[in-house]
mmCIF file of C-alpha atoms and ligand atoms in Angstrom:
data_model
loop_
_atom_site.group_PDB
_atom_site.id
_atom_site.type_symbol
_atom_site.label_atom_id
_atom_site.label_comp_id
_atom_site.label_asym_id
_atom_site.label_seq_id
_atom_site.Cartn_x
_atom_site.Cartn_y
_atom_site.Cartn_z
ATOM 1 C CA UNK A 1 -43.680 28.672 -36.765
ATOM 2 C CA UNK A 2 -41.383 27.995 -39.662
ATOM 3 C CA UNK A 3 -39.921 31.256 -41.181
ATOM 4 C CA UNK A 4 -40.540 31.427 -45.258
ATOM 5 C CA UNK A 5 -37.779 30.177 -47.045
ATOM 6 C CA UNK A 6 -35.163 32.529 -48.744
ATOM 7 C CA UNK A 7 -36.168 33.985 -51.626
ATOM 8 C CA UNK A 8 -33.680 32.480 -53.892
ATOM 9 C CA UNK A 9 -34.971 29.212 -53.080
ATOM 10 C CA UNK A 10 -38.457 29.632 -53.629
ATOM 11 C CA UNK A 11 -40.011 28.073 -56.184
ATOM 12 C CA UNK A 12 -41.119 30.097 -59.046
ATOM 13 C CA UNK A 13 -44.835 28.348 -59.736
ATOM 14 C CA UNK A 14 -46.796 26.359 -57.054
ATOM 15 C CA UNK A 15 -49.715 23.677 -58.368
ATOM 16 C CA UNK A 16 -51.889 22.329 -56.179
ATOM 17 C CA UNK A 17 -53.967 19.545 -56.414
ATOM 18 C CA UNK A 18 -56.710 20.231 -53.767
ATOM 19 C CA UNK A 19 -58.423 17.015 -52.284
ATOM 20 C CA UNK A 20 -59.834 15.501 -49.452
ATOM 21 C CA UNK A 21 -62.432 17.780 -48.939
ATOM 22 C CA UNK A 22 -65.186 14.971 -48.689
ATOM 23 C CA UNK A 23 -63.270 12.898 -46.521
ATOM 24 C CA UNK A 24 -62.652 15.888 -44.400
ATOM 25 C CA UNK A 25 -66.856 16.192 -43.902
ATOM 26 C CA UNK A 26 -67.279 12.496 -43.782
ATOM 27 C CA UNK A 27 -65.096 12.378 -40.684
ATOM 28 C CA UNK A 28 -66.930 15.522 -39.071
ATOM 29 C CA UNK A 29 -70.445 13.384 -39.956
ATOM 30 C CA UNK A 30 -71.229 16.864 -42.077
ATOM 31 C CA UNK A 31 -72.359 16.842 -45.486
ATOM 32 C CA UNK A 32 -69.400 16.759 -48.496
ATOM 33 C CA UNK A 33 -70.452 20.207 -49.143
ATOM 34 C CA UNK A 34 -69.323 21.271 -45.468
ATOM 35 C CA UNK A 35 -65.970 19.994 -46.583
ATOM 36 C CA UNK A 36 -65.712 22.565 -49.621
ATOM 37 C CA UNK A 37 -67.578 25.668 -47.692
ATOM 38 C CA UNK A 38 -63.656 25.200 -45.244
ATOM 39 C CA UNK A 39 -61.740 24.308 -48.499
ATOM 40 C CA UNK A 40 -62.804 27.827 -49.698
ATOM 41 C CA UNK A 41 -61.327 29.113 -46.425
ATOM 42 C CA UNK A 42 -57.946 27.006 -47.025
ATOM 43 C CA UNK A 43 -57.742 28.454 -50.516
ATOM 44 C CA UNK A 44 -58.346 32.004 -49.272
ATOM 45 C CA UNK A 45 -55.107 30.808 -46.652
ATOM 46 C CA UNK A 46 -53.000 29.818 -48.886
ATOM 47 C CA UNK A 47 -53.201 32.648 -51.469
ATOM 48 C CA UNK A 48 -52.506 35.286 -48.996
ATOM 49 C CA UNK A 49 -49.268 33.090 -47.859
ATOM 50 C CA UNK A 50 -48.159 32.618 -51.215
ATOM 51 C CA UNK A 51 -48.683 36.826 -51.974
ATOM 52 C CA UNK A 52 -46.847 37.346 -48.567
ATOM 53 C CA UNK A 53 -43.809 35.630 -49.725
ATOM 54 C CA UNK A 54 -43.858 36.351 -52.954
ATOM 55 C CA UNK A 55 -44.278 33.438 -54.906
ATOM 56 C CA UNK A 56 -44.554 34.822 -58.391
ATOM 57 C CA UNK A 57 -47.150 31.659 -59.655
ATOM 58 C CA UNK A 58 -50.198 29.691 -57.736
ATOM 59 C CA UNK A 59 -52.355 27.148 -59.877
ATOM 60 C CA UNK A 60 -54.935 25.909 -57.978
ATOM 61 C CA UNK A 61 -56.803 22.415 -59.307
ATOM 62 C CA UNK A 62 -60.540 23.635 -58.529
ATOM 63 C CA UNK A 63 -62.918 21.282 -60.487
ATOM 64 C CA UNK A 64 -61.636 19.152 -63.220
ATOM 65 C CA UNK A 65 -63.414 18.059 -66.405
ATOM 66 C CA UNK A 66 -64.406 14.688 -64.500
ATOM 67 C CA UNK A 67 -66.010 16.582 -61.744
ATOM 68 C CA UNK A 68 -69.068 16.926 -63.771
ATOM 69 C CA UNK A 69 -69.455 13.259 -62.463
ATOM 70 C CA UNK A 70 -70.228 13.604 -59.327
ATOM 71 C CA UNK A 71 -73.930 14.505 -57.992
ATOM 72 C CA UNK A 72 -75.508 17.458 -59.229
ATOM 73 C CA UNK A 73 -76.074 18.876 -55.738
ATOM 74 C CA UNK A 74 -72.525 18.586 -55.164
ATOM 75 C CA UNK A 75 -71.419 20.066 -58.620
ATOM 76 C CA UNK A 76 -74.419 22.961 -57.631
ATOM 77 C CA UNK A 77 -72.852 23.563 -54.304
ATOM 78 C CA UNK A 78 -69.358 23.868 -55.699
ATOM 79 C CA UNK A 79 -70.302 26.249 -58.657
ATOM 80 C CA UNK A 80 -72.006 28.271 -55.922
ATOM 81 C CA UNK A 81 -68.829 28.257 -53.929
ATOM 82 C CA UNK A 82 -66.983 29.410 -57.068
ATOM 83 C CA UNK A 83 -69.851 32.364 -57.181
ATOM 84 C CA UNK A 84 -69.492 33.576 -54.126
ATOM 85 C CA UNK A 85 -65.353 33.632 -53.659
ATOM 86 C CA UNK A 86 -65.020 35.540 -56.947
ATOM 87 C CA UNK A 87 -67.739 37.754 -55.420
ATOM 88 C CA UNK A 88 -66.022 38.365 -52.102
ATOM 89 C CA UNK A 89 -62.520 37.887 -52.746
ATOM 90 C CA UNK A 90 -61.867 39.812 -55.941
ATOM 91 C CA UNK A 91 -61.238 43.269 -54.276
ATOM 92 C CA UNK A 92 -58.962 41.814 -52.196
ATOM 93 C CA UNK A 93 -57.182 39.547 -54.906
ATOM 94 C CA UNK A 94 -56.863 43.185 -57.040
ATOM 95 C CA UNK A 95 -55.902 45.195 -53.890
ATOM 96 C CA UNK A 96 -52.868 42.345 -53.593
ATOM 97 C CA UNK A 97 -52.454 43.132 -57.743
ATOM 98 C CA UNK A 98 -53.167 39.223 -57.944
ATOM 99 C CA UNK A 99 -53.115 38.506 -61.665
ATOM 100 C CA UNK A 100 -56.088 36.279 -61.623
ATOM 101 C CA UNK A 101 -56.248 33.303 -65.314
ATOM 102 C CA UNK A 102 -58.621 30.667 -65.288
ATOM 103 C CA UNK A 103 -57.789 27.685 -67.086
ATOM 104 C CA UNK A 104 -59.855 25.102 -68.797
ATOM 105 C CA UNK A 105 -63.271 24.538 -71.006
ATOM 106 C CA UNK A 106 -65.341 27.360 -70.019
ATOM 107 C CA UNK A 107 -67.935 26.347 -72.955
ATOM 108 C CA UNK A 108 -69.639 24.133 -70.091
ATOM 109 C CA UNK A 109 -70.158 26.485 -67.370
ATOM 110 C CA UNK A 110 -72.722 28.438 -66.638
ATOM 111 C CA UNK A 111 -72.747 32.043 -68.224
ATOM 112 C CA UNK A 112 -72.930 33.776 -65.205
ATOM 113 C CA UNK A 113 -70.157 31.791 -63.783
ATOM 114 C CA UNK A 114 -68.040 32.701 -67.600
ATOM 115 C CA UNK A 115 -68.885 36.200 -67.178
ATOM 116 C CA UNK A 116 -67.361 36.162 -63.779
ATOM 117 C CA UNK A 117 -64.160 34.534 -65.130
ATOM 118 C CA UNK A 118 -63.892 36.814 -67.750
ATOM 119 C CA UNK A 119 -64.383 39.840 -65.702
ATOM 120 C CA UNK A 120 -61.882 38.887 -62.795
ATOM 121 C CA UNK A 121 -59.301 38.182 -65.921
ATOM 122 C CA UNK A 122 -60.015 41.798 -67.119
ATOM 123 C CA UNK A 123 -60.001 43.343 -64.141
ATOM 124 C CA UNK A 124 -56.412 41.666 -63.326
ATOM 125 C CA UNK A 125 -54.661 41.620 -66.597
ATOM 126 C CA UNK A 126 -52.367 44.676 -66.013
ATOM 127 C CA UNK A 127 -51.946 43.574 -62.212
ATOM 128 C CA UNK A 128 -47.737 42.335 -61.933
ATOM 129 C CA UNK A 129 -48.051 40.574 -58.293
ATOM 130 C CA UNK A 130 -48.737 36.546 -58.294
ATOM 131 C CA UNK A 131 -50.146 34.986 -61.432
ATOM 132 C CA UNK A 132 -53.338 32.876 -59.742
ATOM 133 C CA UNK A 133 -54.571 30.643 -61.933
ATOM 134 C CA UNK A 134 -57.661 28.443 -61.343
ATOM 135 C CA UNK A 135 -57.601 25.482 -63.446
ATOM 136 C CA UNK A 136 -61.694 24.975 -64.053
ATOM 137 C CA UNK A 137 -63.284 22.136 -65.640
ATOM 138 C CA UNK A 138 -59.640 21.750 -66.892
ATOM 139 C CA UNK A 139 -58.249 18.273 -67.861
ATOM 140 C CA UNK A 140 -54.924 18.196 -68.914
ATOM 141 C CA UNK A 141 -55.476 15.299 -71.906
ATOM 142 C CA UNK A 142 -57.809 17.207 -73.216
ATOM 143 C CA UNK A 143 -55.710 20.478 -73.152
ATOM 144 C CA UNK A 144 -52.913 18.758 -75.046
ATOM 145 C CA UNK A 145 -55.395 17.139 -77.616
ATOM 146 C CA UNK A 146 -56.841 20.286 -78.301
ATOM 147 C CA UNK A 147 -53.501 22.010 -78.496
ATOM 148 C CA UNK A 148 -52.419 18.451 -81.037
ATOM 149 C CA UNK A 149 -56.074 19.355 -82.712
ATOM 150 C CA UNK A 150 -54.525 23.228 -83.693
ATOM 151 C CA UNK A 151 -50.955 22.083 -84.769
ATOM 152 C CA UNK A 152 -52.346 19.806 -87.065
ATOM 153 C CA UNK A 153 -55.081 22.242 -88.662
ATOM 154 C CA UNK A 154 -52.230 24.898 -89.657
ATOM 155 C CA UNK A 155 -50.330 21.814 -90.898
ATOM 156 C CA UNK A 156 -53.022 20.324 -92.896
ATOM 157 C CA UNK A 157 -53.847 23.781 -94.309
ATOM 158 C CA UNK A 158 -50.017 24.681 -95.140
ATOM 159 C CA UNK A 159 -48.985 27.439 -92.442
ATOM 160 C CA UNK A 160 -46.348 25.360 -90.500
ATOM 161 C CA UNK A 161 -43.898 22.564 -91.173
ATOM 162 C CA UNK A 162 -44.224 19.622 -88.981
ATOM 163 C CA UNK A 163 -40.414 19.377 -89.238
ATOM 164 C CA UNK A 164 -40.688 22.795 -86.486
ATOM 165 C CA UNK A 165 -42.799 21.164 -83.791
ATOM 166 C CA UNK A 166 -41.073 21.407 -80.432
ATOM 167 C CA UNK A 167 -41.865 21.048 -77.104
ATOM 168 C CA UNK A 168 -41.695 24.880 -76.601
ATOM 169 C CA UNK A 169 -44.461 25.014 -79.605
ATOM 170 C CA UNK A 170 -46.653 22.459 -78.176
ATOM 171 C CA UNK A 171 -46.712 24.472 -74.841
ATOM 172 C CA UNK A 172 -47.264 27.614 -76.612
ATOM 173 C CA UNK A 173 -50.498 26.092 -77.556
ATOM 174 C CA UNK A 174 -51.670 24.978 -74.252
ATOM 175 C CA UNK A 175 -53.674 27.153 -71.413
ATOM 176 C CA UNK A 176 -50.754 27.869 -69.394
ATOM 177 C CA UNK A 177 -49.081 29.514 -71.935
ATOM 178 C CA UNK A 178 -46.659 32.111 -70.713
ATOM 179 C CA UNK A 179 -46.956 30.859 -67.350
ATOM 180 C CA UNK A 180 -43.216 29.000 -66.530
ATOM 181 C CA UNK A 181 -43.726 25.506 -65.850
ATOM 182 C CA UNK A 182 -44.516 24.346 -62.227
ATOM 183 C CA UNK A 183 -41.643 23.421 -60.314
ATOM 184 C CA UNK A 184 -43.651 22.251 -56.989
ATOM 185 C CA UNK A 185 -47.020 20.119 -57.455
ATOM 186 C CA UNK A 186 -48.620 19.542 -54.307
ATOM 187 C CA UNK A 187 -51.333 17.068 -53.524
ATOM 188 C CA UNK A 188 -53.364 16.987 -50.505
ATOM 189 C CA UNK A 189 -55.208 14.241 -47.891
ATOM 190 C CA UNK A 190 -52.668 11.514 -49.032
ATOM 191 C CA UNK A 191 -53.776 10.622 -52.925
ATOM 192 C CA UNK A 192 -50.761 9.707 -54.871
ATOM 193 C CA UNK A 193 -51.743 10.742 -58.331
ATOM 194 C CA UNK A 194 -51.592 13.915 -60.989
ATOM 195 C CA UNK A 195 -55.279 13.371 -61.278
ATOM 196 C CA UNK A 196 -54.803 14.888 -65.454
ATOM 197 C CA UNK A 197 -53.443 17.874 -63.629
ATOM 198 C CA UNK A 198 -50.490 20.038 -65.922
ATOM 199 C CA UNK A 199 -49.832 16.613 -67.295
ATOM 200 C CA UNK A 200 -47.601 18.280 -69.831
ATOM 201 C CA UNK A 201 -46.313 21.189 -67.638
ATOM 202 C CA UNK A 202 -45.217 18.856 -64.404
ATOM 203 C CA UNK A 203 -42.645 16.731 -66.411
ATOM 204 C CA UNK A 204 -40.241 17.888 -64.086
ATOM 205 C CA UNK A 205 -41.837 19.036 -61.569
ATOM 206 C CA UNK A 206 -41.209 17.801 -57.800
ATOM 207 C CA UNK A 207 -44.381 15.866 -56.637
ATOM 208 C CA UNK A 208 -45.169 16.513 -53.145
ATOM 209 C CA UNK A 209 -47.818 14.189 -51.359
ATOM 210 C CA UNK A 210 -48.937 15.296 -47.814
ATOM 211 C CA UNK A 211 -51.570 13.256 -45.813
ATOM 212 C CA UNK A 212 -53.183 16.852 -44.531
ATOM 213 C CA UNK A 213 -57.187 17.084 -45.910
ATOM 214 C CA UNK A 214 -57.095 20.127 -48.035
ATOM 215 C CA UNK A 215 -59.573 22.023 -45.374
ATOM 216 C CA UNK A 216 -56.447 21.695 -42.690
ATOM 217 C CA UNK A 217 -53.968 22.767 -45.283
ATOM 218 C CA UNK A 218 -53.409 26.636 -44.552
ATOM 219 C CA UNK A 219 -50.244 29.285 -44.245
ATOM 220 C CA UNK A 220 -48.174 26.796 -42.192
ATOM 221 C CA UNK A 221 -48.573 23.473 -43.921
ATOM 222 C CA UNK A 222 -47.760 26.000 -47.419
ATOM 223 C CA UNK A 223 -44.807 26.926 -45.665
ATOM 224 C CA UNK A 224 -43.515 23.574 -44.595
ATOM 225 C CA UNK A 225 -44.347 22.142 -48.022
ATOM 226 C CA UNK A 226 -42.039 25.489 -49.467
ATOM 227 C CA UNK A 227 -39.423 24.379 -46.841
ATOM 228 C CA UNK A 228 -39.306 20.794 -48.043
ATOM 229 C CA UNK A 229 -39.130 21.451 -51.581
ATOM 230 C CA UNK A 230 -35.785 23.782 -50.622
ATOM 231 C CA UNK A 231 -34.522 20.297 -49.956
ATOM 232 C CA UNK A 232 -34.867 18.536 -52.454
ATOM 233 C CA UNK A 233 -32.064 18.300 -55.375
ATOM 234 C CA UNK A 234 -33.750 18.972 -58.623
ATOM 235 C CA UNK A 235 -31.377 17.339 -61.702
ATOM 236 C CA UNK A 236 -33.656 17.823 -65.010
ATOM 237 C CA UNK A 237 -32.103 14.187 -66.025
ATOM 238 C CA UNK A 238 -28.335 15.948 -65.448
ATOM 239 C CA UNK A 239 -26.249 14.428 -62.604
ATOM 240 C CA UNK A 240 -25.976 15.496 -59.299
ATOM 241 C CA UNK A 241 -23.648 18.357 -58.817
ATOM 242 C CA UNK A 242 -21.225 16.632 -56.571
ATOM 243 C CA UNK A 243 -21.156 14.244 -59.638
ATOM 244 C CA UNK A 244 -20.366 15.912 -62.450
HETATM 245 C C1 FPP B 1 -61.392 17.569 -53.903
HETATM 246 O O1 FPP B 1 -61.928 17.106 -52.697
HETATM 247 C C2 FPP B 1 -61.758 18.937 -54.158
HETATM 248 C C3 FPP B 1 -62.571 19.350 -55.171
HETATM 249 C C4 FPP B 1 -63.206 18.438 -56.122
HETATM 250 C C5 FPP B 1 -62.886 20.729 -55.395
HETATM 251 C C6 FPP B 1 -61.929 21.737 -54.842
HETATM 252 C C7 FPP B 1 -62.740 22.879 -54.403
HETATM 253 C C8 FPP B 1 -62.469 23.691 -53.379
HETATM 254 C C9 FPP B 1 -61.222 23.604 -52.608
HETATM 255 C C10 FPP B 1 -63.429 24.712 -52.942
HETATM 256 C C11 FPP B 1 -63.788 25.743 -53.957
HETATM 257 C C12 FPP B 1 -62.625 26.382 -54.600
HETATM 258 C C13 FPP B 1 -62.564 27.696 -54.999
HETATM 259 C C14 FPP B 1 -61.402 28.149 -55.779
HETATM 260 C C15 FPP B 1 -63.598 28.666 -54.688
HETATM 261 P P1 FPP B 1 -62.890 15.862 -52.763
HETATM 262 O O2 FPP B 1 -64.276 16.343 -52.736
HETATM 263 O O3 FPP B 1 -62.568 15.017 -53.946
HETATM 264 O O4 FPP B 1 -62.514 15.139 -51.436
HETATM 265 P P2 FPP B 1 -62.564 13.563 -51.172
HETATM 266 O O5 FPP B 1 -61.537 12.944 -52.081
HETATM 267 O O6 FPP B 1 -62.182 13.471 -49.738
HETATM 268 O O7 FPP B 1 -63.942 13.100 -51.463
#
């Protein structure tokens, strides 16, 4: 077993792009919504790891705005999925003082499901352990349109100067708002692609692409991917430091 990386080297906010949960079934000859029942169980994994060590932001990709696509059976299962681990897991989430945001367009869920989010956020707001945010029917175009769509209102009706948009106002408007930017995006089962994921927030992120279907990917595989990222030389466009 790999030990946790130092502290110091941690990174500060973890995305992950969940996937391969179908292909995971498909190779089991189970249904696709076998595949998400043990993605639940990987996401449970993976939370605990990153509260054990300390990792002071998780944003977990759980359904994105172009999941409505698929089948409704399959969007039914996974809305009952999301039911049930906000029903089971939020005592343990507020025992761990888990800060629990959800991020997206909640105007298409269902209300029970809205009422849910909007109780766990309650419930957690004070909480000052990990920040675990569940980006939900969340696409990041759409998040920076919308956030385009407010900047331009309070410039059309006079309250801000155009001249004063920066970066750091954009992401003021968007969902992740006070969260820092992710410095580690992980994808699962071997896609290479952000998938409108933090579009905005990942512009310097390290992209890390591991072949492991997201049901397989629990405390160790976090770990390694931690370990790996402690490896890599992040620049922000400066040089290296043996260069400059
Ligand atoms: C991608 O796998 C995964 C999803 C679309 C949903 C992610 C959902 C979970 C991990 C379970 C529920 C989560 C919570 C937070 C309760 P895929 O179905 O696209 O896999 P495939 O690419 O192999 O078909």
């Amino acid at each position: 077993m790999v030990a946790a990386p130092c502290n110091s080297t941690l990174p500060r906010h973890v995305a992950i792009i969940m996937d391969g949960n179908g292909r995971w079934a498909a190779k089991r000859h189970l249904p696709r919504q076998a595949g998400h029942v043990a993605g639940v169980n990987a996401v449970r994994e993976v939370v605990r790891a990153a509260c054990d060590i300390d990792i002071e932001n998780l944003t977990l990709y759980a359904f994105s705005s172009e999941n409505w696509k698929r089948p409704a059976m399959e969007v039914g299962a996974l809305m009952g999925l999301f039911r049930l681990y906000f029903r089971n897991d939020m005592d343990e989430l507020v025992e761990r003082g888990a800060r629990v945001r959800i991020i997206g367009n909640r105007s298409r869920v269902e209300e029970d499901i809205r009422r849910m989010i909007e109780d766990a956020e309650r419930r957690t707001l004070s909480n000052a352990g990990i920040n675990l945010t569940f980006a939900f029917d969340y696409g990041g175009q759409e998040e920076i349109a919308a956030a385009a769509r407010e900047l331009a209102r309070a410039a059309a009706e006079g309250r801000l100067d155009p001249e004063t948009i920066t970066p750091e106002l954009v992401s003021s408007r968007l969902f992740t708002s006070g969260l820092p930017e992710p410095d580690l995006v992980i994808r699962t089962s071997g896609e290479r692609r952000l998938s409108n994921f933090l579009l905005w927030q990942s512009a310097y992120a390290e992209l890390m692409f591991v072949e492991t279907m997201w049901p397989d990917f629990g405390r160790q595989e976090f770990l390694d991917a931690l370990d790996k990222f402690t490896q890599r030389e992040r620049r922000f466009g400066a040089l290296p430091e043996s260069a400059a």
